[in-house]
mmCIF file of C-alpha atoms in Angstrom:
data_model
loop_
_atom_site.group_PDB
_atom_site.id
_atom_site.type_symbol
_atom_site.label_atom_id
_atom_site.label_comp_id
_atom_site.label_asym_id
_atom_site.label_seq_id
_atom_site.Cartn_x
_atom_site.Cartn_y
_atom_site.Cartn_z
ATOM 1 C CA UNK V 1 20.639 31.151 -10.540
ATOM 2 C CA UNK V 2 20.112 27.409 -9.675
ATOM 3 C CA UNK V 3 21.019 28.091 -5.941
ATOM 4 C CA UNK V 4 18.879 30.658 -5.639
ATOM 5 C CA UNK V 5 16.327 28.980 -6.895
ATOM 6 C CA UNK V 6 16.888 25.797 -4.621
ATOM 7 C CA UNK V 7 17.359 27.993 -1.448
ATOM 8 C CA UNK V 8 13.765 29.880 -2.469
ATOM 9 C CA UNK V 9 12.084 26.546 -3.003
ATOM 10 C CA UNK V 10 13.561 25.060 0.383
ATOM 11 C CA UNK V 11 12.285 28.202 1.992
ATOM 12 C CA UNK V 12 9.188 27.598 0.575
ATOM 13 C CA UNK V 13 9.054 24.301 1.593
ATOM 14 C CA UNK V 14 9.619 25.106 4.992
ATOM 15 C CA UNK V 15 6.671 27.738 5.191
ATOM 16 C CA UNK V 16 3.823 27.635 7.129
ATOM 17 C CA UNK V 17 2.281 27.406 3.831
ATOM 18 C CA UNK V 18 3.955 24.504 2.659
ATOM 19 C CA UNK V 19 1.895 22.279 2.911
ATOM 20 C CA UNK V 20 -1.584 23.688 0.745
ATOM 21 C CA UNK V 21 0.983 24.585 -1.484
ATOM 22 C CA UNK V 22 1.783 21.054 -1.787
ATOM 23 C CA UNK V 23 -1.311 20.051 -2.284
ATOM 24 C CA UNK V 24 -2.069 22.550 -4.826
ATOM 25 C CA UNK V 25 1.273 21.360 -7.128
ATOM 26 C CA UNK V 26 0.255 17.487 -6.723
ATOM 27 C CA UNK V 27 -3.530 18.312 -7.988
ATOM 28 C CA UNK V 28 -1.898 19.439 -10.754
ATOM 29 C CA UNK V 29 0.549 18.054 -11.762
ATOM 30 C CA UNK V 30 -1.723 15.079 -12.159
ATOM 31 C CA UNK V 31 -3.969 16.727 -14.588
ATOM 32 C CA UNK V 32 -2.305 19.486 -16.330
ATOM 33 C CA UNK V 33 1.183 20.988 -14.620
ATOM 34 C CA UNK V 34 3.934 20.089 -16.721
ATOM 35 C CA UNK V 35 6.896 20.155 -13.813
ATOM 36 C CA UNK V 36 7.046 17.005 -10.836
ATOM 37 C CA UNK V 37 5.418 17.130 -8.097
ATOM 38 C CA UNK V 38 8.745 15.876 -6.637
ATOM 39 C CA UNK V 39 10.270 19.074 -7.074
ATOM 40 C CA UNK V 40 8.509 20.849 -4.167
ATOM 41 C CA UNK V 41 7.922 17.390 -2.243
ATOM 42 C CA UNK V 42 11.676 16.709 -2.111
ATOM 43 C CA UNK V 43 12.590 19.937 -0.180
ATOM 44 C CA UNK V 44 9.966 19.670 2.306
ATOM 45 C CA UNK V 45 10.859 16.067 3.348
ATOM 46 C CA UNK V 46 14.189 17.466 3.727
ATOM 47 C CA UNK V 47 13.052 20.373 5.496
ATOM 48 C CA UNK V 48 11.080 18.409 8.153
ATOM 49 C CA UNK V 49 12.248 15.258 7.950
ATOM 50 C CA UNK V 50 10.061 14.350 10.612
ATOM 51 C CA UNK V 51 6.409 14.849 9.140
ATOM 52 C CA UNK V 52 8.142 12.913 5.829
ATOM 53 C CA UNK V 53 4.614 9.755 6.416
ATOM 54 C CA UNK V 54 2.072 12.672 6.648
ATOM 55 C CA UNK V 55 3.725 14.436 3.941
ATOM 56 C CA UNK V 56 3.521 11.324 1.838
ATOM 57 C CA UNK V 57 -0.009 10.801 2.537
ATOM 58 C CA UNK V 58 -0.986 14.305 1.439
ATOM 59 C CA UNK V 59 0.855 14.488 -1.549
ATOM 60 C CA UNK V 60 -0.729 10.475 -2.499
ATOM 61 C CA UNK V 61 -4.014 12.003 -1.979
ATOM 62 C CA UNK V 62 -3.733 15.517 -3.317
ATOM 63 C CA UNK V 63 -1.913 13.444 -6.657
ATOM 64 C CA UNK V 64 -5.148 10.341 -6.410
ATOM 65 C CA UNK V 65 -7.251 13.622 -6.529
ATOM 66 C CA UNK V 66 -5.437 15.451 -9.647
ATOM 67 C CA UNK V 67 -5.379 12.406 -11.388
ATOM 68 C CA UNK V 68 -9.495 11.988 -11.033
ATOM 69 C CA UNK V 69 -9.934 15.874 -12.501
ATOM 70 C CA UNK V 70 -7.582 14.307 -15.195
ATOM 71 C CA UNK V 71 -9.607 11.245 -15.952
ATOM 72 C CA UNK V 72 -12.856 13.535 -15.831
ATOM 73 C CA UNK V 73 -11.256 15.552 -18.440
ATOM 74 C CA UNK V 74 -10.316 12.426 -20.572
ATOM 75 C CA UNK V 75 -13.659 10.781 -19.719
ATOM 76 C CA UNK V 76 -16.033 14.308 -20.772
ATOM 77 C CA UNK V 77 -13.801 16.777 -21.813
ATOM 78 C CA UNK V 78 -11.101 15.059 -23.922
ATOM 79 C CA UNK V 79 -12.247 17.094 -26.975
ATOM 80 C CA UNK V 80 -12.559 20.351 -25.688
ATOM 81 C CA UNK V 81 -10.175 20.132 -22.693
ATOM 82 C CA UNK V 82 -7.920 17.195 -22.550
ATOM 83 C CA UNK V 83 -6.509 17.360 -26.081
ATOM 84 C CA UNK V 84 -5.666 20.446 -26.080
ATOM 85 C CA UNK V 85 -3.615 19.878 -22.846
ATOM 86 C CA UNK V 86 -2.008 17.124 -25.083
ATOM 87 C CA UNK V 87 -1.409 19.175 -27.855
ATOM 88 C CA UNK V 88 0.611 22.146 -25.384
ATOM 89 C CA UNK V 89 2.914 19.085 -24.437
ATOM 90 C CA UNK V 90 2.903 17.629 -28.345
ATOM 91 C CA UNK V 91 1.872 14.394 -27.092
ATOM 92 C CA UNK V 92 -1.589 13.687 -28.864
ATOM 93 C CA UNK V 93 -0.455 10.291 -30.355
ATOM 94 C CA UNK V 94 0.711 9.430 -27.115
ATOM 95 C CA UNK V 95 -2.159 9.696 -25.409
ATOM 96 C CA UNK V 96 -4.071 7.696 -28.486
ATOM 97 C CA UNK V 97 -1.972 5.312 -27.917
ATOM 98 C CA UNK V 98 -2.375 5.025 -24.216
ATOM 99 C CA UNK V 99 -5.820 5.371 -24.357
ATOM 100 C CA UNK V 100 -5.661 1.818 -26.641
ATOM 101 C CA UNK V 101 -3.140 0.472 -24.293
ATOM 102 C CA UNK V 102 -5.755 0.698 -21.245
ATOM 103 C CA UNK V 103 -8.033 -1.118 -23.327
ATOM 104 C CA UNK V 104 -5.446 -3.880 -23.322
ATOM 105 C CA UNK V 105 -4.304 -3.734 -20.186
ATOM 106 C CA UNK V 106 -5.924 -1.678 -17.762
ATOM 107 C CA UNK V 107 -4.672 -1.572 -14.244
ATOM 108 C CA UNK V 108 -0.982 -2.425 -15.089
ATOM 109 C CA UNK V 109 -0.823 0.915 -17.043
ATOM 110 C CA UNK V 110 -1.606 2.672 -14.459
ATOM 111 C CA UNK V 111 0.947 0.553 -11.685
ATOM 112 C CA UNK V 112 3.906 0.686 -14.284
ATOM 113 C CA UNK V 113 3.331 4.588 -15.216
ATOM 114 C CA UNK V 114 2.221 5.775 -11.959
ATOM 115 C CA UNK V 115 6.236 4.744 -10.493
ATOM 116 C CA UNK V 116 8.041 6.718 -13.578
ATOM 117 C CA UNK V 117 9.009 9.892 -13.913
ATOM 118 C CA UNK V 118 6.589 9.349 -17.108
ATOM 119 C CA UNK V 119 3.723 12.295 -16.978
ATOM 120 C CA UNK V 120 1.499 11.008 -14.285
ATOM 121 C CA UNK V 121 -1.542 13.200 -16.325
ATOM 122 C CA UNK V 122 -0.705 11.527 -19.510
ATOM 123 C CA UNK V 123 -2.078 8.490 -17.964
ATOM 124 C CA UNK V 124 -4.902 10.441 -16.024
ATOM 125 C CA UNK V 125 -6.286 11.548 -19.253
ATOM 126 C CA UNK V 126 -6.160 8.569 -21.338
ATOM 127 C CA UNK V 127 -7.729 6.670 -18.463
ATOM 128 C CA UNK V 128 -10.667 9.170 -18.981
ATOM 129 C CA UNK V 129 -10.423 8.818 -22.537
ATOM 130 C CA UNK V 130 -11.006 4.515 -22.487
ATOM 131 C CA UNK V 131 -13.692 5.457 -19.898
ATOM 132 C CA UNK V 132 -11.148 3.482 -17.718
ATOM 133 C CA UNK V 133 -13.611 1.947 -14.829
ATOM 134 C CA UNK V 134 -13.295 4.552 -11.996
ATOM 135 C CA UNK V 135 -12.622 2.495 -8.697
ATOM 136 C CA UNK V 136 -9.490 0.100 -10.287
ATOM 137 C CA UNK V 137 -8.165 3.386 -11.460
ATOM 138 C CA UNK V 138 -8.811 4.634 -8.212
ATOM 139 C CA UNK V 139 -7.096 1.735 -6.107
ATOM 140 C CA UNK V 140 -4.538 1.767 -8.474
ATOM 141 C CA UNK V 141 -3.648 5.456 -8.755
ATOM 142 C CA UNK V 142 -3.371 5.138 -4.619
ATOM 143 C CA UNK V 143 -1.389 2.118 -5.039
ATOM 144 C CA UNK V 144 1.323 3.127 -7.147
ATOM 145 C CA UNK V 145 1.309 7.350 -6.319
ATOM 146 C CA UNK V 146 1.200 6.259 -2.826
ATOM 147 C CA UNK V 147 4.268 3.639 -3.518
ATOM 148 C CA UNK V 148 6.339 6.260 -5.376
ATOM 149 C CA UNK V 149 6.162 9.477 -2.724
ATOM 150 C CA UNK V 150 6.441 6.406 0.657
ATOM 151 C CA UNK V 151 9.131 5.569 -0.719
ATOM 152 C CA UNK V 152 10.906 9.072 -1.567
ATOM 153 C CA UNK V 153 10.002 9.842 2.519
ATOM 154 C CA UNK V 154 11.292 6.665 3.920
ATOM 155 C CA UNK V 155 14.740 7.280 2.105
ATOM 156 C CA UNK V 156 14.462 11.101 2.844
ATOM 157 C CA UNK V 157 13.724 10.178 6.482
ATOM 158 C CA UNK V 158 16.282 7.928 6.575
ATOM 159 C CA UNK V 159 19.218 9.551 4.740
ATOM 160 C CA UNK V 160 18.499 13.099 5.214
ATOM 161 C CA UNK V 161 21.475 15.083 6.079
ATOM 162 C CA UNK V 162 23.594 13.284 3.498
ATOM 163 C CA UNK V 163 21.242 13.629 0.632
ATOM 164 C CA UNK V 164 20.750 17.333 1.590
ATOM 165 C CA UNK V 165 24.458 18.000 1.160
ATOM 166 C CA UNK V 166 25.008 16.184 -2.080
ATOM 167 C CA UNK V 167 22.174 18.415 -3.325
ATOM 168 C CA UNK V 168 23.625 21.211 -2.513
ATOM 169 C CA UNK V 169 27.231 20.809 -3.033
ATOM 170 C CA UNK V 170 26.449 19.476 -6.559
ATOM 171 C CA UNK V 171 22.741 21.040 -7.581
ATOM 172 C CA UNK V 172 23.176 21.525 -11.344
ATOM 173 C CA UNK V 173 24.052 17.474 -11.601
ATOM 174 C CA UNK V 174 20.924 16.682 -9.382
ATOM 175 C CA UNK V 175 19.079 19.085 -11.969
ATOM 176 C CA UNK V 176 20.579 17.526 -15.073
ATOM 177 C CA UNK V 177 19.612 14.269 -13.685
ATOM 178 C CA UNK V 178 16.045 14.941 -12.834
ATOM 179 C CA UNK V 179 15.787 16.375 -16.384
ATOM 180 C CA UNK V 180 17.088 13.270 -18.020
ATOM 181 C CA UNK V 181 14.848 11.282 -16.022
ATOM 182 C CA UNK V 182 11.734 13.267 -17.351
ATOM 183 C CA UNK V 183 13.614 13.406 -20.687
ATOM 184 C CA UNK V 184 13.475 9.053 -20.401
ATOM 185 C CA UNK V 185 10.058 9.034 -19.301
ATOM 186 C CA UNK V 186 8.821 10.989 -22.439
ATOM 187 C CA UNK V 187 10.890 8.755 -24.728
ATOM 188 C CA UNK V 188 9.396 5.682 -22.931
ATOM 189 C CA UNK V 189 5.818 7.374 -24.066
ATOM 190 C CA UNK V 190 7.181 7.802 -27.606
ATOM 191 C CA UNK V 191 7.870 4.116 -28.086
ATOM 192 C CA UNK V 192 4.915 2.543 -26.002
#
C-alpha cells in the first residue's frame, strides 16, 4: 500500500499539474491541512530536480500566503473559525499558550517554529490571535518557510539520485521517520 501510494504521489508530482497543486497543499497546510507540505514538495524536487529554486520559491510563497489566511483567522475569526480548527487537532491550550508566547517573544516564535516539523498553522493562528504585527510576521514567515523548503531543494538538487533510491528501497522507514518527526514537533508544542 505504501508503494503505491509513493509511486501515485511521484506521478503526481511529475504532472503538468504539479505545480497549482503545490500551491494549493502549501496554502493549506499553513492554515488548516493537517499533513506537510513536504510530502508533495519532496517528490517533485525529486522528480525535476532541475526546477528544485523555482519550486522552492513557490512553495515559500504559496506557505507565506497560507500562513496570512491563518493569522486572519487567529486575528478575526479565532472564535468562530480558528478554535475550532484547534479543537479538530486537540491543541487549544497550545495555541493559548503560543498566543502568550508571541507576546513574549514575537519574531523568534515564528523563526524557531517556522524550521520544525512543528504545525506551521499552529503558529499562523496564534500570531492572529496576539494580533501579532503583520509585516515582522510577514518577513519572518518568508524568512524561515523560505529557509526550510531552500534548503530541502539545494540537498534534493544536490543528492538526488541517491536520496531517491533510499526512499524507495526503504519507504516504510522514511514514513516512520517523517511520522516521528511530526510526532516530536507536537510534543515540543505540549511542553512550550
Amino acid at each position: 500500500m505504501l508503494t503505491l501510494l509513493y509511486t501515485r504521489i511521484t506521478e503526481l508530482a511529475a504532472s503538468p499539474r504539479a505545480v497549482w497543486w503545490l500551491i494549493v497543499v502549501a496554502m493549506a497546510e499553513a492554515s488548516v491541512f493537517p499533513l506537510p507540505v513536504d510530502l508533495m514538495l519532496v517528490p517533485m524536487l525529486l522528480a525535476n530536480r532541475e526546477r528544485a529554486w523555482f519550486l522552492a520559491f513557490v512553495c515559500t510563497l504559496a506557505s507565506v500566503g497560507g500562513g496570512l489566511i491563518g493569522w486572519i483567522l487567529g486575528a478575526f475569526l479565532m472564535e468562530h473559525v480558528g478554535m475550532p480548527i484547534a479543537h479538530f487537532y486537540h491543541a487549544d491550550q497550545r495555541i493559548l499558550n503560543l498566543e502568550a508566547m508571541f507576546r513574549h517573544y514575537g519574531v523568534w516564535i515564528i523563526l524557531a517554529k517556522g524550521l520544525t516539523p512543528l504545525p506551521y498553522k499552529f503558529v499562523t493562528l496564534a500570531a492572529g490571535a496576539a494580533h501579532f504585527s503583520l509585516l515582522p510576521f510577514i518577513a519572518a514567515s518568508i524568512v524561515t518557510r523560505g529557509a526550510r523548503f531552500f534548503l530541502e531543494a539545494a540537498l534534493l538538487r544536490t543528492f538526488g539520485e541517491p536520496i531517491r533510491n533510499f526512499i524507495e528501497k526503504r519507504l516504510a522507514l522514511v514514513l516512520m521517520a517523517a511520522l516521528l518527526l511530526i510526532a516530536l514537533g507536537i510534543a515540543l508544542i505540549e511542553f512550550l
